[in-house]
Amino acid sequence: MQEITPTDLSKLDEAVIIDVREADEVAVAHVAGARHLPMSSFLDHLDEVPREETVYVMCHSGGRSARVAAYLEQQGYDAVNVTGGISEWAASGLPVQRAADAG
């Protein structure tokens, strides 16, 4: 499975990031521009995953996203797991939208 660190991902222009965390997790903090397709209903939204682009799959720490990225690869998508997820993204000092930022 292909993997990328949050720091390396942040250097890419216009990357398609898919956040597979659940709605309550995304409400607390998320990466701006990431598409939210929760793992609990991911198969219902498979048609929203672009086949013509590399997709970078993110969750909280990398476990769920690894499973989703592996599934997408099996289905013929170019999918990359974001190691460490949003936890590593934030710990690396990369920008995160937080619920408190919305107000």
mmCIF file with all atom_site columns, C-alpha atoms in Angstrom:
data_model
loop_
_atom_site.group_PDB
_atom_site.id
_atom_site.type_symbol
_atom_site.label_atom_id
_atom_site.label_alt_id
_atom_site.label_comp_id
_atom_site.label_asym_id
_atom_site.label_entity_id
_atom_site.label_seq_id
_atom_site.pdbx_PDB_ins_code
_atom_site.Cartn_x
_atom_site.Cartn_y
_atom_site.Cartn_z
_atom_site.occupancy
_atom_site.B_iso_or_equiv
_atom_site.pdbx_formal_charge
_atom_site.auth_seq_id
_atom_site.auth_comp_id
_atom_site.auth_asym_id
_atom_site.auth_atom_id
_atom_site.pdbx_PDB_model_num
ATOM 1   C CA . MET A 1 1   ? 0.000   0.000  0.000   1.00 0.00 ? 1   MET A CA 1
ATOM 2   C CA . GLN A 1 2   ? 1.184   3.472  -0.818  1.00 0.00 ? 2   GLN A CA 1
ATOM 3   C CA . GLU A 1 3   ? 1.612   5.830  2.125   1.00 0.00 ? 3   GLU A CA 1
ATOM 4   C CA . ILE A 1 4   ? 2.458   9.497  2.582   1.00 0.00 ? 4   ILE A CA 1
ATOM 5   C CA . THR A 1 5   ? 3.213   11.612 5.621   1.00 0.00 ? 5   THR A CA 1
ATOM 6   C CA . PRO A 1 6   ? 1.023   14.613 6.381   1.00 0.00 ? 6   PRO A CA 1
ATOM 7   C CA . THR A 1 7   ? 4.029   16.912 5.857   1.00 0.00 ? 7   THR A CA 1
ATOM 8   C CA . ASP A 1 8   ? 4.674   15.518 2.361   1.00 0.00 ? 8   ASP A CA 1
ATOM 9   C CA . LEU A 1 9   ? 0.960   15.632 1.532   1.00 0.00 ? 9   LEU A CA 1
ATOM 10  C CA . SER A 1 10  ? 0.744   19.285 2.555   1.00 0.00 ? 10  SER A CA 1
ATOM 11  C CA . LYS A 1 11  ? 3.337   20.114 -0.125  1.00 0.00 ? 11  LYS A CA 1
ATOM 12  C CA . LEU A 1 12  ? 1.159   18.788 -2.968  1.00 0.00 ? 12  LEU A CA 1
ATOM 13  C CA . ASP A 1 13  ? -0.971  21.194 -4.970  1.00 0.00 ? 13  ASP A CA 1
ATOM 14  C CA . GLU A 1 14  ? -4.690  20.442 -5.096  1.00 0.00 ? 14  GLU A CA 1
ATOM 15  C CA . ALA A 1 15  ? -4.519  16.958 -3.564  1.00 0.00 ? 15  ALA A CA 1
ATOM 16  C CA . VAL A 1 16  ? -7.827  15.113 -3.185  1.00 0.00 ? 16  VAL A CA 1
ATOM 17  C CA . ILE A 1 17  ? -8.032  14.280 0.528   1.00 0.00 ? 17  ILE A CA 1
ATOM 18  C CA . ILE A 1 18  ? -10.782 11.985 1.763   1.00 0.00 ? 18  ILE A CA 1
ATOM 19  C CA . ASP A 1 19  ? -11.473 12.028 5.501   1.00 0.00 ? 19  ASP A CA 1
ATOM 20  C CA . VAL A 1 20  ? -13.101 8.764  6.578   1.00 0.00 ? 20  VAL A CA 1
ATOM 21  C CA . ARG A 1 21  ? -13.683 9.750  10.212  1.00 0.00 ? 21  ARG A CA 1
ATOM 22  C CA . GLU A 1 22  ? -17.213 9.982  11.529  1.00 0.00 ? 22  GLU A CA 1
ATOM 23  C CA . ALA A 1 23  ? -19.174 13.253 11.574  1.00 0.00 ? 23  ALA A CA 1
ATOM 24  C CA . ASP A 1 24  ? -18.636 13.914 15.290  1.00 0.00 ? 24  ASP A CA 1
ATOM 25  C CA . GLU A 1 25  ? -14.854 13.650 14.812  1.00 0.00 ? 25  GLU A CA 1
ATOM 26  C CA . VAL A 1 26  ? -14.832 15.929 11.781  1.00 0.00 ? 26  VAL A CA 1
ATOM 27  C CA . ALA A 1 27  ? -16.939 18.494 13.658  1.00 0.00 ? 27  ALA A CA 1
ATOM 28  C CA . VAL A 1 28  ? -14.166 18.845 16.260  1.00 0.00 ? 28  VAL A CA 1
ATOM 29  C CA . ALA A 1 29  ? -11.289 19.287 13.793  1.00 0.00 ? 29  ALA A CA 1
ATOM 30  C CA . HIS A 1 30  ? -10.688 18.777 10.089  1.00 0.00 ? 30  HIS A CA 1
ATOM 31  C CA . VAL A 1 31  ? -8.341  19.615 7.253   1.00 0.00 ? 31  VAL A CA 1
ATOM 32  C CA . ALA A 1 32  ? -9.732  22.409 5.094   1.00 0.00 ? 32  ALA A CA 1
ATOM 33  C CA . GLY A 1 33  ? -10.836 21.143 1.712   1.00 0.00 ? 33  GLY A CA 1
ATOM 34  C CA . ALA A 1 34  ? -10.916 17.463 2.658   1.00 0.00 ? 34  ALA A CA 1
ATOM 35  C CA . ARG A 1 35  ? -13.965 15.526 1.470   1.00 0.00 ? 35  ARG A CA 1
ATOM 36  C CA . HIS A 1 36  ? -15.816 13.839 4.317   1.00 0.00 ? 36  HIS A CA 1
ATOM 37  C CA . LEU A 1 37  ? -16.904 10.307 3.420   1.00 0.00 ? 37  LEU A CA 1
ATOM 38  C CA . PRO A 1 38  ? -17.346 8.473  6.749   1.00 0.00 ? 38  PRO A CA 1
ATOM 39  C CA . MET A 1 39  ? -16.116 4.905  6.927   1.00 0.00 ? 39  MET A CA 1
ATOM 40  C CA . SER A 1 40  ? -19.459 3.731  8.371   1.00 0.00 ? 40  SER A CA 1
ATOM 41  C CA . SER A 1 41  ? -21.192 4.600  5.087   1.00 0.00 ? 41  SER A CA 1
ATOM 42  C CA . PHE A 1 42  ? -18.212 4.695  2.725   1.00 0.00 ? 42  PHE A CA 1
ATOM 43  C CA . LEU A 1 43  ? -19.578 2.156  0.239   1.00 0.00 ? 43  LEU A CA 1
ATOM 44  C CA . ASP A 1 44  ? -22.716 4.287  -0.137  1.00 0.00 ? 44  ASP A CA 1
ATOM 45  C CA . HIS A 1 45  ? -20.469 7.151  -1.315  1.00 0.00 ? 45  HIS A CA 1
ATOM 46  C CA . LEU A 1 46  ? -17.994 5.224  -3.457  1.00 0.00 ? 46  LEU A CA 1
ATOM 47  C CA . ASP A 1 47  ? -19.244 7.037  -6.565  1.00 0.00 ? 47  ASP A CA 1
ATOM 48  C CA . GLU A 1 48  ? -17.969 10.304 -4.996  1.00 0.00 ? 48  GLU A CA 1
ATOM 49  C CA . VAL A 1 49  ? -14.360 9.068  -5.060  1.00 0.00 ? 49  VAL A CA 1
ATOM 50  C CA . PRO A 1 50  ? -12.676 10.260 -8.257  1.00 0.00 ? 50  PRO A CA 1
ATOM 51  C CA . ARG A 1 51  ? -11.129 7.463  -10.314 1.00 0.00 ? 51  ARG A CA 1
ATOM 52  C CA . GLU A 1 52  ? -9.047  9.779  -12.486 1.00 0.00 ? 52  GLU A CA 1
ATOM 53  C CA . GLU A 1 53  ? -7.028  11.294 -9.626  1.00 0.00 ? 53  GLU A CA 1
ATOM 54  C CA . THR A 1 54  ? -4.859  10.042 -6.800  1.00 0.00 ? 54  THR A CA 1
ATOM 55  C CA . VAL A 1 55  ? -6.844  10.152 -3.566  1.00 0.00 ? 55  VAL A CA 1
ATOM 56  C CA . TYR A 1 56  ? -5.242  10.565 -0.150  1.00 0.00 ? 56  TYR A CA 1
ATOM 57  C CA . VAL A 1 57  ? -7.209  8.844  2.603   1.00 0.00 ? 57  VAL A CA 1
ATOM 58  C CA . MET A 1 58  ? -7.061  10.219 6.139   1.00 0.00 ? 58  MET A CA 1
ATOM 59  C CA . CYS A 1 59  ? -8.587  9.306  9.488   1.00 0.00 ? 59  CYS A CA 1
ATOM 60  C CA . HIS A 1 60  ? -7.620  10.050 13.091  1.00 0.00 ? 60  HIS A CA 1
ATOM 61  C CA . SER A 1 61  ? -4.361  8.093  13.292  1.00 0.00 ? 61  SER A CA 1
ATOM 62  C CA . GLY A 1 62  ? -4.056  6.033  10.099  1.00 0.00 ? 62  GLY A CA 1
ATOM 63  C CA . GLY A 1 63  ? -5.764  2.710  10.891  1.00 0.00 ? 63  GLY A CA 1
ATOM 64  C CA . ARG A 1 64  ? -9.151  3.218  9.281   1.00 0.00 ? 64  ARG A CA 1
ATOM 65  C CA . SER A 1 65  ? -7.671  5.115  6.372   1.00 0.00 ? 65  SER A CA 1
ATOM 66  C CA . ALA A 1 66  ? -5.244  2.235  5.705   1.00 0.00 ? 66  ALA A CA 1
ATOM 67  C CA . ARG A 1 67  ? -8.182  -0.173 5.409   1.00 0.00 ? 67  ARG A CA 1
ATOM 68  C CA . VAL A 1 68  ? -10.109 2.170  3.110   1.00 0.00 ? 68  VAL A CA 1
ATOM 69  C CA . ALA A 1 69  ? -7.035  2.894  0.955   1.00 0.00 ? 69  ALA A CA 1
ATOM 70  C CA . ALA A 1 70  ? -6.368  -0.847 0.606   1.00 0.00 ? 70  ALA A CA 1
ATOM 71  C CA . TYR A 1 71  ? -9.988  -1.442 -0.425  1.00 0.00 ? 71  TYR A CA 1
ATOM 72  C CA . LEU A 1 72  ? -9.833  1.386  -2.969  1.00 0.00 ? 72  LEU A CA 1
ATOM 73  C CA . GLU A 1 73  ? -6.625  -0.031 -4.442  1.00 0.00 ? 73  GLU A CA 1
ATOM 74  C CA . GLN A 1 74  ? -8.352  -3.417 -4.825  1.00 0.00 ? 74  GLN A CA 1
ATOM 75  C CA . GLN A 1 75  ? -11.111 -1.630 -6.728  1.00 0.00 ? 75  GLN A CA 1
ATOM 76  C CA . GLY A 1 76  ? -8.653  -0.016 -9.132  1.00 0.00 ? 76  GLY A CA 1
ATOM 77  C CA . TYR A 1 77  ? -8.299  3.427  -7.557  1.00 0.00 ? 77  TYR A CA 1
ATOM 78  C CA . ASP A 1 78  ? -4.968  5.173  -7.019  1.00 0.00 ? 78  ASP A CA 1
ATOM 79  C CA . ALA A 1 79  ? -5.264  5.523  -3.236  1.00 0.00 ? 79  ALA A CA 1
ATOM 80  C CA . VAL A 1 80  ? -2.647  6.556  -0.698  1.00 0.00 ? 80  VAL A CA 1
ATOM 81  C CA . ASN A 1 81  ? -2.892  6.238  3.082   1.00 0.00 ? 81  ASN A CA 1
ATOM 82  C CA . VAL A 1 82  ? -1.988  9.333  5.125   1.00 0.00 ? 82  VAL A CA 1
ATOM 83  C CA . THR A 1 83  ? 0.177   7.921  7.913   1.00 0.00 ? 83  THR A CA 1
ATOM 84  C CA . GLY A 1 84  ? -0.681  9.215  11.363  1.00 0.00 ? 84  GLY A CA 1
ATOM 85  C CA . GLY A 1 85  ? -3.895  10.846 10.140  1.00 0.00 ? 85  GLY A CA 1
ATOM 86  C CA . ILE A 1 86  ? -5.126  14.175 11.410  1.00 0.00 ? 86  ILE A CA 1
ATOM 87  C CA . SER A 1 87  ? -3.321  13.568 14.704  1.00 0.00 ? 87  SER A CA 1
ATOM 88  C CA . GLU A 1 88  ? 0.048   13.633 12.936  1.00 0.00 ? 88  GLU A CA 1
ATOM 89  C CA . TRP A 1 89  ? -1.147  16.449 10.668  1.00 0.00 ? 89  TRP A CA 1
ATOM 90  C CA . ALA A 1 90  ? -1.855  18.670 13.697  1.00 0.00 ? 90  ALA A CA 1
ATOM 91  C CA . ALA A 1 91  ? 1.252   17.522 15.599  1.00 0.00 ? 91  ALA A CA 1
ATOM 92  C CA . SER A 1 92  ? 3.345   18.555 12.584  1.00 0.00 ? 92  SER A CA 1
ATOM 93  C CA . GLY A 1 93  ? 2.018   22.086 12.923  1.00 0.00 ? 93  GLY A CA 1
ATOM 94  C CA . LEU A 1 94  ? -0.076  21.913 9.760   1.00 0.00 ? 94  LEU A CA 1
ATOM 95  C CA . PRO A 1 95  ? -3.317  23.946 9.711   1.00 0.00 ? 95  PRO A CA 1
ATOM 96  C CA . VAL A 1 96  ? -6.414  22.303 11.154  1.00 0.00 ? 96  VAL A CA 1
ATOM 97  C CA . GLN A 1 97  ? -9.906  23.802 11.199  1.00 0.00 ? 97  GLN A CA 1
ATOM 98  C CA . ARG A 1 98  ? -11.297 23.463 14.719  1.00 0.00 ? 98  ARG A CA 1
ATOM 99  C CA . ALA A 1 99  ? -14.873 23.902 15.904  1.00 0.00 ? 99  ALA A CA 1
ATOM 100 C CA . ALA A 1 100 ? -13.827 26.975 17.901  1.00 0.00 ? 100 ALA A CA 1
ATOM 101 C CA . ASP A 1 101 ? -12.424 28.528 14.686  1.00 0.00 ? 101 ASP A CA 1
ATOM 102 C CA . ALA A 1 102 ? -15.870 28.494 13.066  1.00 0.00 ? 102 ALA A CA 1
ATOM 103 C CA . GLY A 1 103 ? -17.325 31.197 15.296  1.00 0.00 ? 103 GLY A CA 1
#
